[in-house]
CSV table of C-alpha atoms in Angstrom, one decimal:
chain,number,residue,atom,x,y,z
A,28,MET,CA,-73.1,47.8,53.9
A,29,SER,CA,-75.9,48.0,56.5
A,30,SER,CA,-74.4,45.0,58.3
A,31,ASN,CA,-71.4,47.0,59.1
A,32,THR,CA,-73.2,49.9,60.7
A,33,TYR,CA,-72.9,48.4,64.2
A,34,ASN,CA,-69.5,47.0,63.6
A,35,GLY,CA,-68.2,45.2,66.6
A,36,LEU,CA,-71.6,44.6,68.1
A,37,GLU,CA,-72.9,41.1,67.9
A,38,LYS,CA,-76.2,39.5,68.4
A,39,ILE,CA,-76.6,38.2,72.0
A,40,VAL,CA,-77.5,34.5,71.9
A,41,PRO,CA,-78.5,32.8,75.1
A,42,SER,CA,-76.2,29.9,75.7
A,43,THR,CA,-76.1,26.9,77.9
A,44,MET,CA,-73.1,25.9,80.0
A,45,ALA,CA,-72.4,23.2,77.4
A,46,ASP,CA,-72.4,25.8,74.6
A,47,MET,CA,-69.9,27.9,76.5
A,48,VAL,CA,-67.6,25.0,77.3
A,49,GLU,CA,-67.8,23.9,73.7
A,50,VAL,CA,-66.6,27.4,72.5
A,51,LYS,CA,-63.8,27.4,75.2
A,52,LEU,CA,-62.6,24.0,74.1
A,53,ARG,CA,-62.6,24.9,70.4
A,54,GLU,CA,-60.6,28.0,71.2
A,55,TYR,CA,-58.2,26.0,73.3
A,56,LEU,CA,-57.6,23.4,70.6
A,57,LYS,CA,-57.0,26.2,68.1
A,58,ASN,CA,-54.6,28.3,70.0
A,59,LYS,CA,-52.5,25.5,71.5
A,60,PRO,CA,-50.2,24.1,68.9
A,61,PHE,CA,-51.8,20.6,68.9
A,62,LEU,CA,-51.2,18.4,65.9
A,63,PRO,CA,-53.6,15.7,64.7
A,64,GLY,CA,-52.9,12.6,66.8
A,65,ASP,CA,-51.7,14.5,69.8
A,66,ALA,CA,-53.1,13.4,73.1
A,67,LEU,CA,-55.3,15.9,75.0
A,68,PRO,CA,-55.6,16.4,78.8
A,69,THR,CA,-58.0,14.0,80.5
A,70,GLU,CA,-61.6,14.8,81.3
A,71,ALA,CA,-60.8,15.4,84.9
A,72,GLU,CA,-58.1,17.9,84.0
A,73,LEU,CA,-60.3,19.7,81.5
A,74,ALA,CA,-63.3,19.8,83.9
A,75,GLU,CA,-61.1,21.3,86.7
A,76,ALA,CA,-59.4,23.8,84.4
A,77,LEU,CA,-62.8,25.1,83.2
A,78,GLY,CA,-64.4,24.9,86.6
A,79,VAL,CA,-67.4,22.9,85.3
A,80,SER,CA,-69.0,19.5,86.1
A,81,ARG,CA,-67.9,16.3,84.3
A,82,ASN,CA,-71.5,16.1,82.8
A,83,VAL,CA,-71.3,19.5,81.2
A,84,LEU,CA,-67.8,18.8,80.0
A,85,ARG,CA,-68.8,15.5,78.5
A,86,GLU,CA,-71.7,17.0,76.6
A,87,ALA,CA,-69.3,19.6,75.0
A,88,LEU,CA,-66.7,16.9,74.2
A,89,SER,CA,-69.4,14.8,72.6
A,90,ARG,CA,-70.2,17.6,70.2
A,91,LEU,CA,-66.5,18.0,69.3
A,92,ARG,CA,-66.4,14.2,68.7
A,93,MET,CA,-69.4,14.5,66.5
A,94,LEU,CA,-67.8,17.3,64.5
A,95,GLY,CA,-64.8,15.0,64.1
A,96,MET,CA,-62.4,17.3,66.0
A,97,ILE,CA,-61.5,14.8,68.6
A,98,GLU,CA,-61.5,11.0,69.0
A,99,SER,CA,-61.2,8.6,71.9
A,100,LYS,CA,-58.4,6.1,71.6
A,101,LYS,CA,-58.0,3.1,73.8
A,102,LYS,CA,-55.1,3.5,76.3
A,103,ARG,CA,-54.2,7.0,74.8
A,104,GLY,CA,-57.4,8.8,75.8
A,105,MET,CA,-58.6,11.7,73.8
A,106,VAL,CA,-56.6,12.7,70.7
A,107,LEU,CA,-57.0,15.6,68.3
A,108,THR,CA,-58.1,14.4,64.8
A,109,LYS,CA,-58.1,15.8,61.4
A,110,PRO,CA,-61.6,17.4,61.5
A,111,ASP,CA,-64.1,15.9,59.1
A,112,ILE,CA,-65.4,19.1,57.6
A,113,LEU,CA,-68.3,17.4,55.8
A,114,GLY,CA,-69.2,14.9,58.4
A,115,SER,CA,-71.9,16.8,60.3
A,116,PHE,CA,-73.1,18.5,57.1
A,117,GLU,CA,-73.9,15.0,55.8
A,118,LYS,CA,-76.1,14.2,58.8
A,119,VAL,CA,-78.6,16.9,58.1
A,120,LEU,CA,-78.5,16.6,54.3
A,121,ASP,CA,-81.6,14.4,54.1
A,122,PRO,CA,-84.2,15.3,51.5
A,123,LEU,CA,-87.0,14.3,53.9
A,124,ILE,CA,-86.1,16.8,56.6
A,125,ILE,CA,-84.9,19.7,54.4
A,126,ASP,CA,-87.5,22.4,53.4
A,127,LYS,CA,-88.4,22.9,49.8
A,128,ASP,CA,-86.5,26.2,49.3
A,129,THR,CA,-83.3,24.7,50.6
A,130,LEU,CA,-83.7,21.6,48.4
A,131,GLN,CA,-84.1,23.9,45.4
A,132,ASP,CA,-80.9,25.8,46.5
A,133,ILE,CA,-78.9,22.6,46.8
A,134,PHE,CA,-80.1,21.5,43.4
A,135,GLU,CA,-78.9,24.7,41.9
A,136,LEU,CA,-75.6,24.4,43.8
A,137,ARG,CA,-74.9,21.2,42.1
A,138,LEU,CA,-75.7,22.7,38.7
A,139,VAL,CA,-73.1,25.5,39.5
A,140,LEU,CA,-70.5,22.9,40.5
A,141,GLU,CA,-71.0,20.9,37.3
A,142,MET,CA,-70.7,24.0,35.2
A,143,GLY,CA,-67.6,25.1,37.0
A,144,LEU,CA,-65.7,21.7,36.9
A,145,ALA,CA,-64.1,22.1,33.5
A,146,ASP,CA,-61.0,24.0,34.5
A,147,LEU,CA,-59.9,21.5,37.1
A,148,LEU,CA,-60.9,18.6,34.9
A,149,PHE,CA,-58.7,19.7,32.0
A,150,LEU,CA,-55.9,20.5,34.3
A,151,ARG,CA,-55.8,17.0,35.8
A,152,LYS,CA,-57.6,14.4,33.6
A,153,THR,CA,-55.5,11.4,32.5
A,154,ASP,CA,-56.0,9.1,29.6
A,155,LYS,CA,-56.8,6.3,32.0
A,156,ASP,CA,-59.5,8.4,33.7
A,157,VAL,CA,-61.1,9.2,30.3
A,158,GLU,CA,-61.1,5.5,29.4
A,159,GLU,CA,-62.8,4.6,32.7
A,160,LEU,CA,-65.4,7.3,32.1
A,161,GLU,CA,-66.0,6.0,28.6
A,162,ALA,CA,-66.6,2.5,30.0
A,163,ILE,CA,-69.2,3.8,32.3
A,164,ALA,CA,-70.9,5.8,29.6
A,165,LYS,CA,-70.9,2.8,27.2
A,166,ALA,CA,-72.4,0.4,29.8
A,167,GLU,CA,-75.4,2.7,30.1
A,168,LYS,CA,-76.7,2.0,26.5
A,169,TYR,CA,-77.7,-1.6,27.1
A,170,ASP,CA,-80.1,-1.1,29.8
A,171,SER,CA,-82.5,1.8,30.4
A,172,GLY,CA,-84.5,0.8,33.5
A,173,LYS,CA,-84.9,3.7,35.9
A,174,GLN,CA,-82.9,2.2,38.8
A,175,PHE,CA,-80.1,1.5,36.4
A,176,ARG,CA,-80.3,5.0,34.9
A,177,ILE,CA,-80.0,6.7,38.3
A,178,LYS,CA,-77.1,4.4,39.2
A,179,SER,CA,-75.2,5.1,36.1
A,180,GLU,CA,-75.9,8.8,36.4
A,181,ILE,CA,-74.3,8.8,39.8
A,182,GLU,CA,-71.4,6.7,38.5
A,183,PHE,CA,-70.7,9.0,35.5
A,184,HIS,CA,-70.9,12.3,37.3
A,185,GLY,CA,-69.1,10.8,40.3
A,186,LYS,CA,-66.2,9.8,38.1
A,187,LEU,CA,-66.1,13.4,36.6
A,188,TYR,CA,-65.7,14.8,40.2
A,189,GLU,CA,-63.1,12.2,41.0
A,190,MET,CA,-61.1,13.3,37.9
A,191,THR,CA,-60.8,16.8,39.3
A,192,GLY,CA,-58.4,15.2,41.9
A,193,ASN,CA,-60.3,17.1,44.7
A,194,ASN,CA,-61.5,14.8,47.5
A,195,THR,CA,-63.6,17.3,49.2
A,196,LEU,CA,-65.4,18.2,46.0
A,197,LYS,CA,-66.0,14.5,45.2
A,198,ARG,CA,-67.4,13.8,48.7
A,199,PHE,CA,-69.5,16.9,48.6
A,200,GLN,CA,-71.1,15.9,45.4
A,201,SER,CA,-71.8,12.4,46.5
A,202,MET,CA,-73.7,14.0,49.4
A,203,LEU,CA,-75.6,16.2,47.1
A,204,LEU,CA,-76.5,13.5,44.6
A,205,PRO,CA,-79.5,12.0,46.5
A,206,ILE,CA,-81.0,15.5,46.7
A,207,PHE,CA,-80.4,16.0,43.0
A,208,GLY,CA,-82.2,12.8,42.4
A,209,TYR,CA,-85.1,13.9,44.6
A,210,VAL,CA,-85.6,17.1,42.7
A,211,VAL,CA,-85.1,15.5,39.4
A,212,THR,CA,-87.8,12.8,39.7
A,213,SER,CA,-90.5,15.0,38.2
A,214,LEU,CA,-88.3,15.7,35.2
A,215,GLU,CA,-87.4,12.0,34.7
A,216,LYS,CA,-91.0,11.2,34.4
A,217,LYS,CA,-91.2,13.4,31.3
A,218,LYS,CA,-88.1,11.7,29.9
A,219,ILE,CA,-86.5,14.9,28.9
A,220,ALA,CA,-82.9,14.6,28.1
A,221,GLY,CA,-80.2,17.1,27.0
A,222,LYS,CA,-79.0,17.1,23.5
A,223,VAL,CA,-75.5,16.2,24.7
A,224,ASN,CA,-75.3,12.8,26.4
A,225,HIS,CA,-72.6,11.1,28.5
A,226,LEU,CA,-70.8,9.6,25.5
A,227,ASP,CA,-70.7,13.0,23.8
A,228,LEU,CA,-69.1,14.4,26.9
A,229,VAL,CA,-66.5,11.7,26.8
A,230,GLN,CA,-65.7,12.5,23.2
A,231,ILE,CA,-65.2,16.1,24.1
A,232,LEU,CA,-62.8,15.2,26.9
A,233,LYS,CA,-60.9,13.1,24.4
A,234,LYS,CA,-60.6,15.6,21.5
A,235,GLY,CA,-62.2,18.9,22.4
A,236,THR,CA,-61.1,22.0,24.3
A,237,LYS,CA,-62.1,23.2,27.8
A,238,GLU,CA,-64.5,25.6,26.1
A,239,ASP,CA,-66.2,22.8,24.1
A,240,PHE,CA,-66.6,20.9,27.4
A,241,LYS,CA,-68.2,23.9,29.1
A,242,GLU,CA,-70.7,24.2,26.2
A,243,GLY,CA,-71.3,20.5,26.1
A,244,MET,CA,-72.0,20.4,29.9
A,245,TYR,CA,-74.5,23.2,29.5
A,246,GLU,CA,-76.3,21.4,26.8
A,247,HIS,CA,-76.3,18.2,28.9
A,248,LEU,CA,-77.8,20.1,31.8
A,249,LYS,CA,-80.1,22.3,29.7
A,250,PRO,CA,-83.4,20.6,30.7
A,251,HIS,CA,-82.6,21.6,34.3
A,252,PHE,CA,-81.7,25.2,33.4
A,253,ASP,CA,-84.9,25.4,31.3
A,254,ARG,CA,-86.9,24.3,34.3
A,255,LEU,CA,-85.3,27.1,36.3
A,256,LYS,CA,-86.5,29.6,33.7
A,257,GLU,CA,-90.0,28.3,34.0
A,258,ILE,CA,-90.0,28.7,37.7
A,259,GLU,CA,-88.8,32.4,37.5
B,26,MET,CA,-67.2,-0.3,40.7
B,27,SER,CA,-65.2,-2.0,43.4
B,28,SER,CA,-67.3,-0.2,46.0
B,29,ASN,CA,-70.3,-2.1,44.8
B,30,THR,CA,-68.8,-5.5,45.0
B,31,TYR,CA,-70.1,-6.1,48.4
B,32,ASN,CA,-73.3,-4.3,47.9
B,33,GLY,CA,-75.5,-4.4,51.0
B,34,LEU,CA,-72.6,-4.9,53.4
B,35,GLU,CA,-71.6,-1.9,55.4
B,36,LYS,CA,-68.6,-1.1,57.5
B,37,ILE,CA,-69.2,-1.8,61.1
B,38,VAL,CA,-68.5,1.2,63.2
B,39,PRO,CA,-68.5,0.8,67.0
B,40,SER,CA,-71.1,3.1,68.5
B,41,THR,CA,-71.9,4.5,71.9
B,42,MET,CA,-75.4,4.5,73.4
B,43,ALA,CA,-75.6,8.2,72.5
B,44,ASP,CA,-74.8,7.4,68.9
B,45,MET,CA,-77.5,4.8,68.7
B,46,VAL,CA,-80.1,7.1,70.4
B,47,GLU,CA,-79.1,9.9,68.0
B,48,VAL,CA,-79.8,7.6,65.0
B,49,LYS,CA,-83.1,6.4,66.4
B,50,LEU,CA,-84.2,10.0,67.0
B,51,ARG,CA,-83.2,11.1,63.6
B,52,GLU,CA,-85.2,8.2,62.1
B,53,TYR,CA,-88.2,9.0,64.3
B,54,LEU,CA,-88.2,12.7,63.3
B,55,LYS,CA,-88.0,11.7,59.6
B,56,ASN,CA,-90.7,9.0,59.6
B,57,LYS,CA,-93.2,10.8,61.7
B,58,PRO,CA,-94.9,13.5,59.7
B,59,PHE,CA,-93.7,16.4,61.9
B,60,LEU,CA,-93.6,19.9,60.5
B,61,PRO,CA,-91.2,22.6,61.6
B,62,GLY,CA,-92.6,24.2,64.7
B,63,ASP,CA,-94.4,21.0,65.9
B,64,ALA,CA,-93.9,20.1,69.6
B,65,LEU,CA,-92.1,16.8,70.3
B,66,PRO,CA,-92.6,14.4,73.1
B,67,THR,CA,-91.0,15.3,76.4
B,68,GLU,CA,-87.5,14.1,77.5
B,69,ALA,CA,-89.2,11.7,80.0
B,70,GLU,CA,-91.4,10.2,77.3
B,71,LEU,CA,-88.6,9.8,74.8
B,72,ALA,CA,-86.2,8.3,77.4
B,73,GLU,CA,-88.9,5.8,78.4
B,74,ALA,CA,-89.8,4.9,74.8
B,75,LEU,CA,-86.2,4.2,73.9
B,76,GLY,CA,-85.4,2.5,77.2
B,77,VAL,CA,-82.4,4.7,77.9
B,78,SER,CA,-81.3,7.0,80.7
B,79,ARG,CA,-82.1,10.7,80.7
B,80,ASN,CA,-78.3,11.4,80.5
B,81,VAL,CA,-77.9,9.4,77.3
B,82,LEU,CA,-81.0,10.9,75.8
B,83,ARG,CA,-79.8,14.4,76.7
B,84,GLU,CA,-76.5,13.9,75.0
B,85,ALA,CA,-78.3,12.7,71.8
B,86,LEU,CA,-80.7,15.6,71.9
B,87,SER,CA,-77.9,18.0,72.4
B,88,ARG,CA,-76.4,16.9,69.1
B,89,LEU,CA,-79.7,17.3,67.3
B,90,ARG,CA,-79.9,20.8,68.8
B,91,MET,CA,-76.4,21.5,67.5
B,92,LEU,CA,-77.3,20.3,64.1
B,93,GLY,CA,-80.2,22.7,64.2
B,94,MET,CA,-82.9,20.0,63.9
B,95,ILE,CA,-84.6,20.7,67.2
B,96,GLU,CA,-85.0,23.7,69.4
B,97,SER,CA,-86.1,24.2,73.0
B,98,LYS,CA,-88.9,26.7,73.5
B,99,LYS,CA,-90.0,28.2,76.8
B,100,LYS,CA,-93.4,26.7,77.8
B,101,ARG,CA,-93.7,24.6,74.6
B,102,GLY,CA,-90.7,22.3,75.2
B,103,MET,CA,-88.8,20.9,72.3
B,104,VAL,CA,-90.0,21.7,68.8
B,105,LEU,CA,-88.8,20.6,65.4
B,106,THR,CA,-87.0,23.3,63.5
B,107,LYS,CA,-86.0,23.9,59.9
B,108,PRO,CA,-82.6,22.3,60.0
B,109,ASP,CA,-79.7,24.6,59.4
B,110,ILE,CA,-77.8,22.5,56.9
B,111,LEU,CA,-74.7,24.8,56.9
B,112,GLY,CA,-74.6,25.5,60.7
B,113,SER,CA,-72.4,22.7,61.9
B,114,PHE,CA,-70.3,22.8,58.8
B,115,GLU,CA,-69.5,26.4,59.6
B,116,LYS,CA,-68.1,25.4,63.1
B,117,VAL,CA,-65.3,23.2,61.7
B,118,LEU,CA,-64.5,25.5,58.8
B,119,ASP,CA,-61.6,27.2,60.5
B,120,PRO,CA,-58.4,27.6,58.6
B,121,LEU,CA,-56.4,27.0,61.8
B,122,ILE,CA,-57.8,23.6,62.5
B,123,ILE,CA,-58.1,22.3,58.9
B,124,ASP,CA,-55.2,20.3,57.4
B,125,LYS,CA,-53.3,21.7,54.4
B,126,ASP,CA,-54.8,19.3,51.8
B,127,THR,CA,-58.4,20.1,52.8
B,128,LEU,CA,-57.6,23.8,52.7
B,129,GLN,CA,-56.3,23.4,49.2
B,130,ASP,CA,-59.5,21.4,48.3
B,131,ILE,CA,-61.7,24.2,49.7
B,132,PHE,CA,-59.8,26.8,47.8
B,133,GLU,CA,-60.4,24.9,44.6
B,134,LEU,CA,-64.0,24.4,45.5
B,135,ARG,CA,-64.5,28.1,45.5
B,136,LEU,CA,-62.8,28.5,42.1
B,137,VAL,CA,-65.2,25.9,40.8
B,138,LEU,CA,-68.2,27.8,42.2
B,139,GLU,CA,-67.0,31.1,40.8
B,140,MET,CA,-66.5,29.6,37.4
B,141,GLY,CA,-70.0,27.9,37.5
B,142,LEU,CA,-72.0,31.0,38.6
B,143,ALA,CA,-72.6,32.6,35.3
B,144,ASP,CA,-75.7,30.6,34.3
B,145,LEU,CA,-77.7,31.5,37.4
B,146,LEU,CA,-76.3,35.0,37.3
B,147,PHE,CA,-77.5,35.7,33.8
B,148,LEU,CA,-80.9,34.1,34.6
B,149,ARG,CA,-81.6,36.3,37.6
B,150,LYS,CA,-79.5,39.5,37.6
B,151,THR,CA,-81.4,42.8,37.7
B,152,ASP,CA,-80.3,46.3,36.6
B,153,LYS,CA,-80.4,47.3,40.3
B,154,ASP,CA,-78.1,44.5,41.2
B,155,VAL,CA,-75.6,45.4,38.5
B,156,GLU,CA,-75.7,49.1,39.7
B,157,GLU,CA,-74.9,48.0,43.2
B,158,LEU,CA,-72.1,45.8,42.1
B,159,GLU,CA,-70.7,48.7,40.0
B,160,ALA,CA,-70.8,50.9,43.1
B,161,ILE,CA,-68.7,48.4,45.0
B,162,ALA,CA,-66.2,48.0,42.2
B,163,LYS,CA,-65.9,51.8,41.8
B,164,ALA,CA,-65.3,52.3,45.5
B,165,GLU,CA,-62.3,50.0,45.3
B,166,LYS,CA,-60.2,52.4,43.2
B,167,TYR,CA,-59.7,55.1,45.7
B,168,ASP,CA,-57.9,53.0,48.3
B,169,SER,CA,-55.6,50.1,47.9
B,170,GLY,CA,-54.5,49.2,51.5
B,171,LYS,CA,-54.5,45.5,52.0
B,172,GLN,CA,-57.2,45.4,54.6
B,173,PHE,CA,-59.5,47.4,52.3
B,174,ARG,CA,-58.6,45.2,49.4
B,175,ILE,CA,-59.7,42.0,51.2
B,176,LYS,CA,-62.9,43.7,52.4
B,177,SER,CA,-63.8,44.9,48.9
B,178,GLU,CA,-62.9,41.5,47.5
B,179,ILE,CA,-65.4,39.9,49.9
B,180,GLU,CA,-68.0,42.6,49.1
B,181,PHE,CA,-67.7,42.2,45.3
B,182,HIS,CA,-67.8,38.4,45.2
B,183,GLY,CA,-70.4,38.3,47.9
B,184,LYS,CA,-72.7,40.5,45.9
B,185,LEU,CA,-72.2,38.2,42.8
B,186,TYR,CA,-73.3,35.2,44.8
B,187,GLU,CA,-76.3,37.2,46.2
B,188,MET,CA,-77.3,38.0,42.6
B,189,THR,CA,-77.7,34.3,41.9
B,190,GLY,CA,-80.8,34.4,44.2
B,191,ASN,CA,-79.5,31.3,46.0
B,192,ASN,CA,-79.3,31.8,49.7
B,193,THR,CA,-77.5,28.5,50.4
B,194,LEU,CA,-74.9,29.4,47.9
B,195,LYS,CA,-74.4,32.8,49.2
B,196,ARG,CA,-74.0,31.6,52.8
B,197,PHE,CA,-71.7,28.8,51.7
B,198,GLN,CA,-69.4,31.2,49.9
B,199,SER,CA,-69.3,33.6,52.9
B,200,MET,CA,-68.1,30.6,54.9
B,201,LEU,CA,-65.5,29.7,52.3
B,202,LEU,CA,-64.1,33.2,51.9
B,203,PRO,CA,-61.9,33.4,55.0
B,204,ILE,CA,-60.3,30.2,53.8
B,205,PHE,CA,-59.8,31.6,50.4
B,206,GLY,CA,-58.1,34.6,52.0
B,207,TYR,CA,-55.9,32.3,54.0
B,208,VAL,CA,-54.6,30.4,50.9
B,209,VAL,CA,-54.3,33.6,48.8
B,210,THR,CA,-52.1,35.5,51.2
B,211,SER,CA,-48.9,34.2,49.5
B,212,LEU,CA,-50.2,35.3,46.1
B,213,GLU,CA,-51.2,38.8,47.4
B,214,LYS,CA,-47.7,39.4,48.5
B,215,LYS,CA,-46.5,39.1,44.9
B,216,LYS,CA,-49.3,41.5,43.9
B,217,ILE,CA,-50.3,39.4,41.0
B,218,ALA,CA,-53.6,40.4,39.5
B,219,GLY,CA,-55.7,39.0,36.7
B,220,LYS,CA,-56.1,40.9,33.5
B,221,VAL,CA,-59.8,41.3,34.0
B,222,ASN,CA,-60.7,43.3,37.1
B,223,HIS,CA,-63.9,43.9,39.0
B,224,LEU,CA,-65.0,46.9,36.9
B,225,ASP,CA,-64.4,44.9,33.7
B,226,LEU,CA,-66.6,42.1,35.0
B,227,VAL,CA,-69.4,44.7,35.7
B,228,GLN,CA,-69.1,45.9,32.1
B,229,ILE,CA,-69.5,42.4,30.9
B,230,LEU,CA,-72.6,41.9,33.1
B,231,LYS,CA,-74.0,45.1,31.6
B,232,LYS,CA,-73.3,44.5,27.9
B,233,GLY,CA,-71.8,41.1,27.4
B,234,THR,CA,-73.1,37.6,27.0
B,235,LYS,CA,-73.0,34.7,29.5
B,236,GLU,CA,-70.0,33.3,27.5
B,237,ASP,CA,-68.1,36.6,27.8
B,238,PHE,CA,-68.7,36.5,31.5
B,239,LYS,CA,-67.3,33.0,31.8
B,240,GLU,CA,-64.2,34.0,29.9
B,241,GLY,CA,-63.8,37.2,31.9
B,242,MET,CA,-64.2,35.3,35.2
B,243,TYR,CA,-61.5,32.8,34.1
B,244,GLU,CA,-59.1,35.7,33.3
B,245,HIS,CA,-60.0,37.3,36.6
B,246,LEU,CA,-59.1,34.1,38.5
B,247,LYS,CA,-56.2,33.1,36.2
B,248,PRO,CA,-53.4,33.8,38.7
B,249,HIS,CA,-55.0,31.2,40.9
B,250,PHE,CA,-55.4,28.7,38.1
B,251,ASP,CA,-51.8,29.3,37.1
B,252,ARG,CA,-50.7,28.6,40.6
B,253,LEU,CA,-52.5,25.3,40.5
B,254,LYS,CA,-50.6,24.4,37.3
B,255,GLU,CA,-47.3,25.1,39.1
B,256,ILE,CA,-48.3,22.8,42.0
B,257,GLU,CA,-49.1,19.9,39.6
C-alpha cells in the first residue's frame, strides 16, 4: 500500500544521452506497427530524427541488439526481430558473479517450478515422451560417477520440462540448472537422496494421477526442502 | 541426446569487436577476485590492455552497465556491482513487443509458479502475513470495477509471493503480472471465476494443510487450465 502513497511520482534516475535514446527507440518500436522482419530507418535517419550524434545512437542501438530486439542484416540494414526475452538474462546468470542470497533465491525458484510442473505435464505428455524419459532414467543405473550423475540429472529434469511443451520454461530451466548444481554440491557430498527416484517418477507418469506425481516430486526433492527448513 | 553428438563443437556466431571485448571483460571480472564495490581499472587502462579503441571499449562497458554488472561512481570511477539478474529481462518483457507464442509461454510459466508456491509458503508464512493477506482479500468485496479487480488481483498474488520470503521470485512475478493481465483479458470478459476465491485461499492458509492449499490454488486457477485444454 505505501508504494501507492505518492502515486504518479517516480524516482528520478540520472540518465545519459544513450539511456534517453534507448528509451525513445524502444517506445518508437513499440508504438509503430512494426512486425518482426520489417526493415527500420537507417542510422542516419534515426540520428537526425532524434537530434543526436551517430555515436550516441550507435550505443543505444547496440543495447537493443544485445536485448535481441533488432538485428543487422546484410543489404537490408536493421530489422526488427522477435525479441529474445531470456537472452540477456542468461548473460548475468553466472554462479560466480551472483551474490549468495540471489543464488539461494534462484535455487528455490527452481524448486517452485519443479513442484508446479505437474499440471502442464499431465495435460501434454505423450507415450513417446514417457518412453524417452524412462530410457534416460534406466541409463542412470549402470554408472554412478559424479560427472555422469549430474549429466543424467540434467537430462532427466530437462526432458520433464520439455514435456510441458513450453519452450520458454524449458530454456529458463536449462539456464537455472548450473546454479542448481552449484548450490547442490554440498548436499551431493553427503549422498542424500530422496525416497522417490527418477524411475519411480516415470512409473507415476505411466500409471499414476497428477496428484500422485505432485507427491512423488515432493519426495524426490525432499532433501532440498529439508535443507531449507534447517536454514530457517 | 542428439545435442551431445558433437560434444565440444559449438556453433560459430559472427561477432563484432564490441562482442569480443564484452566477453573478455566478463571473463576478466569473473576470474579476478573482485568484490561488489571494488574499483576497476580506468577506461584508458582497459583499452590499452585489450588493444582496442576507446569507442569499442565504451560500447562493451555500456552493455555491462546495462546488465547491472558495473556502475560509474563520481570520483571513484567504475566499480563492480551486485548484478541485477532481472534488470535487462524486465526491459524486453513488454506484451506489445513479445510474439504470441512467447506470451502464451509466459502465461503458463506463471501458472506453474503459482502451483509450485505452496511448499515455500507453508515453510515461511507468519500469522501477520496471513492477516495482511486477509485484509487484501476482504477489501475486494466492496468494489468490483474492472480496474479495481486487476489491482486487487495483483495485490493478493503479489502478497503470496512476498510470503515465500524469496525476493527474486517476488520481483519475477511482478514482472510477469502485466503479461498475465494481457492474456487474461479475453477470459475476464466472460466473467469466469474459479470455485475457490481469494478469501477461501486465506482460510486454507489459516486452517488447512499444504495439500489443501495446492488443491485450492488449482481450483482458483482452473478457468485458466480449462482454457489451455481447449487450445490443445
